[in-house]
PDB file of C-alpha atoms in Angstrom:
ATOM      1  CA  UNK A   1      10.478  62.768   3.889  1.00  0.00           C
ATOM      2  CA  UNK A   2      13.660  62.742   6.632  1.00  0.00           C
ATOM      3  CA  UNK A   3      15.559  66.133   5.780  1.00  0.00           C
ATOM      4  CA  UNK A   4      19.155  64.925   6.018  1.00  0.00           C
ATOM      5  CA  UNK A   5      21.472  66.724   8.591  1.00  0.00           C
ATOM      6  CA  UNK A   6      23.584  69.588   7.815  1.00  0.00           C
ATOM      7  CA  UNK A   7      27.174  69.100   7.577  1.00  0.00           C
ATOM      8  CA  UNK A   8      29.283  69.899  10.217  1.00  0.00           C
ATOM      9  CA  UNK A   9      33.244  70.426  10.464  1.00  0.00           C
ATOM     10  CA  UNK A  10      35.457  68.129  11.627  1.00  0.00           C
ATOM     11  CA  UNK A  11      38.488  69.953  12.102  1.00  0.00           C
ATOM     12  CA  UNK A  12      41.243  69.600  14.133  1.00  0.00           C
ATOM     13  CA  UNK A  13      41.851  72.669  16.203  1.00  0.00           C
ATOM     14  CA  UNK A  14      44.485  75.409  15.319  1.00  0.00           C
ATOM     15  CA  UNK A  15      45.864  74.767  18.509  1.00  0.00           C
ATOM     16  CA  UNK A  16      47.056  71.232  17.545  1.00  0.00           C
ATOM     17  CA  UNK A  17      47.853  71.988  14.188  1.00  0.00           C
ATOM     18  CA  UNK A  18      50.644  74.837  15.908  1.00  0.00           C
ATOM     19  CA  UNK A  19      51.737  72.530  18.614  1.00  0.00           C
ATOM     20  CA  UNK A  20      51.957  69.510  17.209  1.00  0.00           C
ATOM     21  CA  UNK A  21      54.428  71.746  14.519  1.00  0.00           C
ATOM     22  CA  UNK A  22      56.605  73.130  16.835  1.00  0.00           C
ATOM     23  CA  UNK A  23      57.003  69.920  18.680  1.00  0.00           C
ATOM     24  CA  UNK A  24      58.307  68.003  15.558  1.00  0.00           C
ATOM     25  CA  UNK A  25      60.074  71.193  14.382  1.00  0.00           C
ATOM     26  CA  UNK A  26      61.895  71.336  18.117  1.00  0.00           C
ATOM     27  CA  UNK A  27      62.720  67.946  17.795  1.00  0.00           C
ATOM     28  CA  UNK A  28      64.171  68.050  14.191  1.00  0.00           C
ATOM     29  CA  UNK A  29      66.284  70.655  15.174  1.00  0.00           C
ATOM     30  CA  UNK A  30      67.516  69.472  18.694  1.00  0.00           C
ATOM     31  CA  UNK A  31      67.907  65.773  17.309  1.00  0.00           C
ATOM     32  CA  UNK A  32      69.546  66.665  13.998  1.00  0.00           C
ATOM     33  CA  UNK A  33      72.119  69.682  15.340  1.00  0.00           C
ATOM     34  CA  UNK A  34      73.138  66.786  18.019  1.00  0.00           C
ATOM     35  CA  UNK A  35      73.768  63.930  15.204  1.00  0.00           C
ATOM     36  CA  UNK A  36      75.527  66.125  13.118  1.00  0.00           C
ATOM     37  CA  UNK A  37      77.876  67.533  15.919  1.00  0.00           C
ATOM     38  CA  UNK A  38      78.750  63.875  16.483  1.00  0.00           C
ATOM     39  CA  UNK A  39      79.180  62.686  13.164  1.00  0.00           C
ATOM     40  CA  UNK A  40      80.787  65.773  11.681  1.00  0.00           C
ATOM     41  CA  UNK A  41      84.400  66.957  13.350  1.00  0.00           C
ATOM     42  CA  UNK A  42      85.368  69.611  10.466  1.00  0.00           C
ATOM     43  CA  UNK A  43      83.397  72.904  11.698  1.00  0.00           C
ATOM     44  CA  UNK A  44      83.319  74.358   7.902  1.00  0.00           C
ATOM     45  CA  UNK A  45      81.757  70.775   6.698  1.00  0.00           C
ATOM     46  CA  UNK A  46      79.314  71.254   9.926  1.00  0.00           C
ATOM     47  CA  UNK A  47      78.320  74.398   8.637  1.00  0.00           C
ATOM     48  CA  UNK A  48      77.486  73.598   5.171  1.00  0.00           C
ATOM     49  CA  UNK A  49      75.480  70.553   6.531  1.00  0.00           C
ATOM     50  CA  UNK A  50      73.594  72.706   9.094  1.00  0.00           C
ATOM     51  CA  UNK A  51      73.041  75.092   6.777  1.00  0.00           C
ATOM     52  CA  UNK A  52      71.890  72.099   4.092  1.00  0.00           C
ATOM     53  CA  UNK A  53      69.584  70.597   6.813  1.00  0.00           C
ATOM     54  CA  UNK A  54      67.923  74.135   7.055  1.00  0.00           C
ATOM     55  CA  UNK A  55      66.955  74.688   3.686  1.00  0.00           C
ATOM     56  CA  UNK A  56      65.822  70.887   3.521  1.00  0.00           C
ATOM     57  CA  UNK A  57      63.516  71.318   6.380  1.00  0.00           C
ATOM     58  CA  UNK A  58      62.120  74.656   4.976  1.00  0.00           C
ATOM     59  CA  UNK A  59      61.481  72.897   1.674  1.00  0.00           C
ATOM     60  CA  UNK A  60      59.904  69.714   3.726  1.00  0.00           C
ATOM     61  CA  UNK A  61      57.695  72.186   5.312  1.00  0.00           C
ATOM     62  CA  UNK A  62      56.651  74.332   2.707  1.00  0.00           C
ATOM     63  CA  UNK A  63      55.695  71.180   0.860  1.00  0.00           C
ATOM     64  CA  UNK A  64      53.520  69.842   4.273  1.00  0.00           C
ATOM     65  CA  UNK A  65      51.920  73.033   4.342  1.00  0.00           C
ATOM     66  CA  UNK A  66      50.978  72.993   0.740  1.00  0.00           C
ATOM     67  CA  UNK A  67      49.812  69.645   1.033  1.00  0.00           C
ATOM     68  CA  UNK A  68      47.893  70.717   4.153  1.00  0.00           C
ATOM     69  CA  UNK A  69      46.069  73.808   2.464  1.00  0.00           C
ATOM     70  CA  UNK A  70      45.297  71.961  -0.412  1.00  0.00           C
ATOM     71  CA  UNK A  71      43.189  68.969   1.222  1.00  0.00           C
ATOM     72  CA  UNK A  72      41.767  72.200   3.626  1.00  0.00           C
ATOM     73  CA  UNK A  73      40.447  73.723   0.369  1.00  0.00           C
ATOM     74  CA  UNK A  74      39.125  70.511  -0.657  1.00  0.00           C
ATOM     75  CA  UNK A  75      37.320  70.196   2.514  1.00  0.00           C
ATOM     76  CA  UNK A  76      35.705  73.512   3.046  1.00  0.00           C
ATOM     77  CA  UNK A  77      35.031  73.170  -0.959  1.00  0.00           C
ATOM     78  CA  UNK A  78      33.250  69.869   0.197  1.00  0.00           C
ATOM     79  CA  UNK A  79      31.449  71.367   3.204  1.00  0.00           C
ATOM     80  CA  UNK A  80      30.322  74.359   1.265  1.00  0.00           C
ATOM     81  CA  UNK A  81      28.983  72.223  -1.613  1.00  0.00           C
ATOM     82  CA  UNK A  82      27.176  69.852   0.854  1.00  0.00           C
ATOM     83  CA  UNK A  83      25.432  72.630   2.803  1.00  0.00           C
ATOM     84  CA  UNK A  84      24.643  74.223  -0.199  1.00  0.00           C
ATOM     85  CA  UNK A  85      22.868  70.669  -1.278  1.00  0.00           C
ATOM     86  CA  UNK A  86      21.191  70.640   1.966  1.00  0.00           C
ATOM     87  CA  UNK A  87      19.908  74.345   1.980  1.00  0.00           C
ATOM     88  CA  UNK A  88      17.978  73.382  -1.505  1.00  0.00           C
ATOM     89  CA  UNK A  89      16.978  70.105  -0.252  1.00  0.00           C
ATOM     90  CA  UNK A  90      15.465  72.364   2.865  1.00  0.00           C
ATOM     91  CA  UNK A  91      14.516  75.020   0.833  1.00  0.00           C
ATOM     92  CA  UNK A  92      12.440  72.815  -1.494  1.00  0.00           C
ATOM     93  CA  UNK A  93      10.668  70.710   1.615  1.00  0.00           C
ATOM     94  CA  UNK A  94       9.608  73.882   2.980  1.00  0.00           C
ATOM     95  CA  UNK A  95       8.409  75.179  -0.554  1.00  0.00           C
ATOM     96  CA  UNK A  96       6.482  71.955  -1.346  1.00  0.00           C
ATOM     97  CA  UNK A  97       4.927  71.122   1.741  1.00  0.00           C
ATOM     98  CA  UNK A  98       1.339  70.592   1.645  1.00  0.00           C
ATOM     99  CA  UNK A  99       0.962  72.782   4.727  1.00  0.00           C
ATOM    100  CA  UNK A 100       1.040  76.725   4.706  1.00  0.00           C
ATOM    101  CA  UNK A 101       4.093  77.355   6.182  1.00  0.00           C
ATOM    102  CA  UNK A 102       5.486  80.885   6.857  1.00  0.00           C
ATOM    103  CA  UNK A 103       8.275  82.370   8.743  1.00  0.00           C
ATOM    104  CA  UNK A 104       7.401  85.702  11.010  1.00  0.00           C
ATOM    105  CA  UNK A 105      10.175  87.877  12.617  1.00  0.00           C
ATOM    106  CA  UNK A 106       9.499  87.386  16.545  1.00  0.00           C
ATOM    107  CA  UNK A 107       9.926  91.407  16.908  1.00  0.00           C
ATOM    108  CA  UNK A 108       8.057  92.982  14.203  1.00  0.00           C
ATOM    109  CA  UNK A 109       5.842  89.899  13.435  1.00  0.00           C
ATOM    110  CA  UNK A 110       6.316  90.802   9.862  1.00  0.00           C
ATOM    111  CA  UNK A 111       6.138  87.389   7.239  1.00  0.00           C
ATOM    112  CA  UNK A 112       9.780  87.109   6.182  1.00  0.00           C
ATOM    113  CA  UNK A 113       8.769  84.076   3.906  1.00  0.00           C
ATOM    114  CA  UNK A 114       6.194  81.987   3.451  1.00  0.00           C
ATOM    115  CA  UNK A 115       5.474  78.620   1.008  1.00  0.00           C
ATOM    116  CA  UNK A 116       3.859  78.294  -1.798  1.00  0.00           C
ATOM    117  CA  UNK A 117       0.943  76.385  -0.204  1.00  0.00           C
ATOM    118  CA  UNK A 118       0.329  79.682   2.129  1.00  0.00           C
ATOM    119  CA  UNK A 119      -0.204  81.789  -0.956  1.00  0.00           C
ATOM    120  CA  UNK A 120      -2.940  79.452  -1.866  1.00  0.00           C
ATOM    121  CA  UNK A 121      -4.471  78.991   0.803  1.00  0.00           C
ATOM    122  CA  UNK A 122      -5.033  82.573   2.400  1.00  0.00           C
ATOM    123  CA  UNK A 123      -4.418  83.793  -1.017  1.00  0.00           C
ATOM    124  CA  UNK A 124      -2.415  86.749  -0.305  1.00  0.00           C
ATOM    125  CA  UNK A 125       0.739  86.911  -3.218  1.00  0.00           C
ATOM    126  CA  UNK A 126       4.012  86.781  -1.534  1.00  0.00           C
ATOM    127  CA  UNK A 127       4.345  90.312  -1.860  1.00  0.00           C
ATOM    128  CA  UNK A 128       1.597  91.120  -0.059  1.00  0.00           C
ATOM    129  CA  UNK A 129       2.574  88.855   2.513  1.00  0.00           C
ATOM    130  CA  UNK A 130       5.411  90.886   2.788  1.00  0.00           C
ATOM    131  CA  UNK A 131       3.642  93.835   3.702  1.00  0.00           C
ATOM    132  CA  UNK A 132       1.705  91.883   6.406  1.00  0.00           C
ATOM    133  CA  UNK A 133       1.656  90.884   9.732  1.00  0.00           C
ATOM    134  CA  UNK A 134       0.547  88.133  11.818  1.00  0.00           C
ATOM    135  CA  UNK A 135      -2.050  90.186  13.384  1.00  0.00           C
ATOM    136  CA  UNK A 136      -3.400  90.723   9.539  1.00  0.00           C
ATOM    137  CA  UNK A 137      -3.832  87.259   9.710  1.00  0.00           C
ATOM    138  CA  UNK A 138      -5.000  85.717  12.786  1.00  0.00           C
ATOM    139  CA  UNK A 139      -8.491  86.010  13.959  1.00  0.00           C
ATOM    140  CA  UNK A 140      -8.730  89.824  15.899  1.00  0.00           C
ATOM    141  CA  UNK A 141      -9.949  88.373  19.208  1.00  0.00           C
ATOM    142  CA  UNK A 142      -6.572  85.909  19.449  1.00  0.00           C
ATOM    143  CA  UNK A 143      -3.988  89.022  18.423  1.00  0.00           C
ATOM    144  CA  UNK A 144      -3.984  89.944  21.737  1.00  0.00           C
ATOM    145  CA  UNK A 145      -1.863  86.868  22.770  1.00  0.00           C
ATOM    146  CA  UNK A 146       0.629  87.108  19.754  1.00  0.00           C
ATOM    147  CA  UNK A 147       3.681  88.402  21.267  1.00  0.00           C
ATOM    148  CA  UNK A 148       3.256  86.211  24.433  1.00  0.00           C
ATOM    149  CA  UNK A 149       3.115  82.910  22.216  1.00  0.00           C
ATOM    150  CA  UNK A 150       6.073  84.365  19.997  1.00  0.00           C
ATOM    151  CA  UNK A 151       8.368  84.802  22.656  1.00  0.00           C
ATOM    152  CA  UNK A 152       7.771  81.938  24.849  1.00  0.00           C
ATOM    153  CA  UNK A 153       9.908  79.544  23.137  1.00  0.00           C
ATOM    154  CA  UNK A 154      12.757  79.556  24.781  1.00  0.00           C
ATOM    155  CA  UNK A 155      14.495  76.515  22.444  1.00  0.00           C
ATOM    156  CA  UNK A 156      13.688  74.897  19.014  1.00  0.00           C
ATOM    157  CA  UNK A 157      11.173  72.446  20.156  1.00  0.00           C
ATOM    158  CA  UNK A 158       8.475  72.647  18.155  1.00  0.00           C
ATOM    159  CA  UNK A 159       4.966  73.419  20.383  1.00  0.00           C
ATOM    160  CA  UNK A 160       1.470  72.431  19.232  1.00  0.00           C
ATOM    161  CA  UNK A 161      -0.116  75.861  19.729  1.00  0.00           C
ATOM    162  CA  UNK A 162      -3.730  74.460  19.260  1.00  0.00           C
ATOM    163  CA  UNK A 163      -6.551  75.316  16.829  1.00  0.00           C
ATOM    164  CA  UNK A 164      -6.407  78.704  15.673  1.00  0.00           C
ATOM    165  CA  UNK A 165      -8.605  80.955  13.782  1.00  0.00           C
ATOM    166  CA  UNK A 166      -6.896  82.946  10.554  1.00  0.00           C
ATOM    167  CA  UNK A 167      -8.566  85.202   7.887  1.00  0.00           C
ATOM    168  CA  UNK A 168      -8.155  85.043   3.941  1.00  0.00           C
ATOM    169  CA  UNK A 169      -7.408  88.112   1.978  1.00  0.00           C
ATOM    170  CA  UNK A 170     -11.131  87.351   0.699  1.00  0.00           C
ATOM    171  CA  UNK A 171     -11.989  87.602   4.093  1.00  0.00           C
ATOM    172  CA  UNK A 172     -13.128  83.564   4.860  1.00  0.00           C
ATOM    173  CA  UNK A 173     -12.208  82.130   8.226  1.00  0.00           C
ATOM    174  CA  UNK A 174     -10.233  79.411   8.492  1.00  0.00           C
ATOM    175  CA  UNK A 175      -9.912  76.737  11.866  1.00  0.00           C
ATOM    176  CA  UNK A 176      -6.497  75.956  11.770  1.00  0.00           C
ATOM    177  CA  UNK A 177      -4.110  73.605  13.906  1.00  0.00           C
ATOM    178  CA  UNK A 178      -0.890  76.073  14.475  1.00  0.00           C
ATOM    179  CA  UNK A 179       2.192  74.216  14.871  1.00  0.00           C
ATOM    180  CA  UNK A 180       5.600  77.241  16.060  1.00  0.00           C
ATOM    181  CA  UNK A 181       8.923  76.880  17.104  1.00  0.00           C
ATOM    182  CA  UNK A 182      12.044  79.510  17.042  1.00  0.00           C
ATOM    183  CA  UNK A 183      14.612  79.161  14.288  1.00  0.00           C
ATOM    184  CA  UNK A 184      16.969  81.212  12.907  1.00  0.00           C
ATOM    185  CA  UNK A 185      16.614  82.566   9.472  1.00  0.00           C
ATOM    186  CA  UNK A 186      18.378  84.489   7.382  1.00  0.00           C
ATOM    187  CA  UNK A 187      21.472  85.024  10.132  1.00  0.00           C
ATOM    188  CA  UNK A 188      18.910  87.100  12.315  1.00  0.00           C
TER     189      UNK A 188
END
């Protein structure tokens, strides 16, 4: 199964967005103070018409940045809708993989999470997992390497780690192929 991409923003930049106003709103002003200077000689009539031609383009405006905010909403309602789709979509490939699968904080080593085919296998509960570390798992002679293999990815590529030797909470030894890579999880 190909986990689909998360979403990303396509946004134009605040930067535009503020420029590209105050070039139009420059222009609007400049180009329609000059027209009506030449086409209006009475200076009370000018007045009224300036003052007309204000509140017109602070109406136009309001309604352009309603219009604006609305399809913004829609958009981030959109995004948030479609990462939340692809968070369960992730969520459930990493639950229902046929592999154990765990996540281990790189500092503490602590379990953070692991799948539903972990619990079986090594059959610790998730609770107790949570009260574990990797060294509670992996074969005493190998825990001296554990922080050196945890911190020596330095991007997300995952890295075949080799055959590895865990223990069960019955206390079995299992030969297993160990497959890491660094992610984030959980913001940290």
């Amino acid at each position: 199964m190909k986990l689909p991409k998360p979403p990303t923003p396509r946004a134009r930049g605040p930067l535009f967005v503020a420029a590209s106003y105050a070039a139009i709103s420059l222009l609007w002003i400049t180009g329609s103070d000059l027209a009506l200077e030449a086409l209006v000689r009475e200076p009370r009539l000018q007045t009224a018409l300036s003052i007309g031609k204000g509140y017109a383009f602070v109406m136009l405006t309001a309604l352009l940045l309603y219009v604006a905010m609305r399809h913004l909403l829609r958009r981030v309602t959109q995004s948030s809708l479609d990462l939340a789709a692809f968070e369960r979509t992730y969520a459930a490939f990493f639950e229902d993989h046929p592999s154990p699968m765990w996540v281990v904080a790189s500092d503490s080593q602590h379990f953070l999470v692991v799948n539903r085919m972990a619990e079986v296998v090594y059959g610790y509960s998730r609770e107790q997992f949570a009260h574990l570390t990797l060294a509670d798992v992996v074969d005493p002679e190998l825990c001296g390497d554990l922080p050196r293999l945890l911190h020596r990815h330095d991007n997300e590529a995952p890295v075949r780690e080799g055959v590895s030797r865990h223990r069960t909470a019955d206390g079995r030894t299992l030969q297993v192929e160990v497959m890491s890579f660094r992610t984030t999880f959980a913001g940290a």
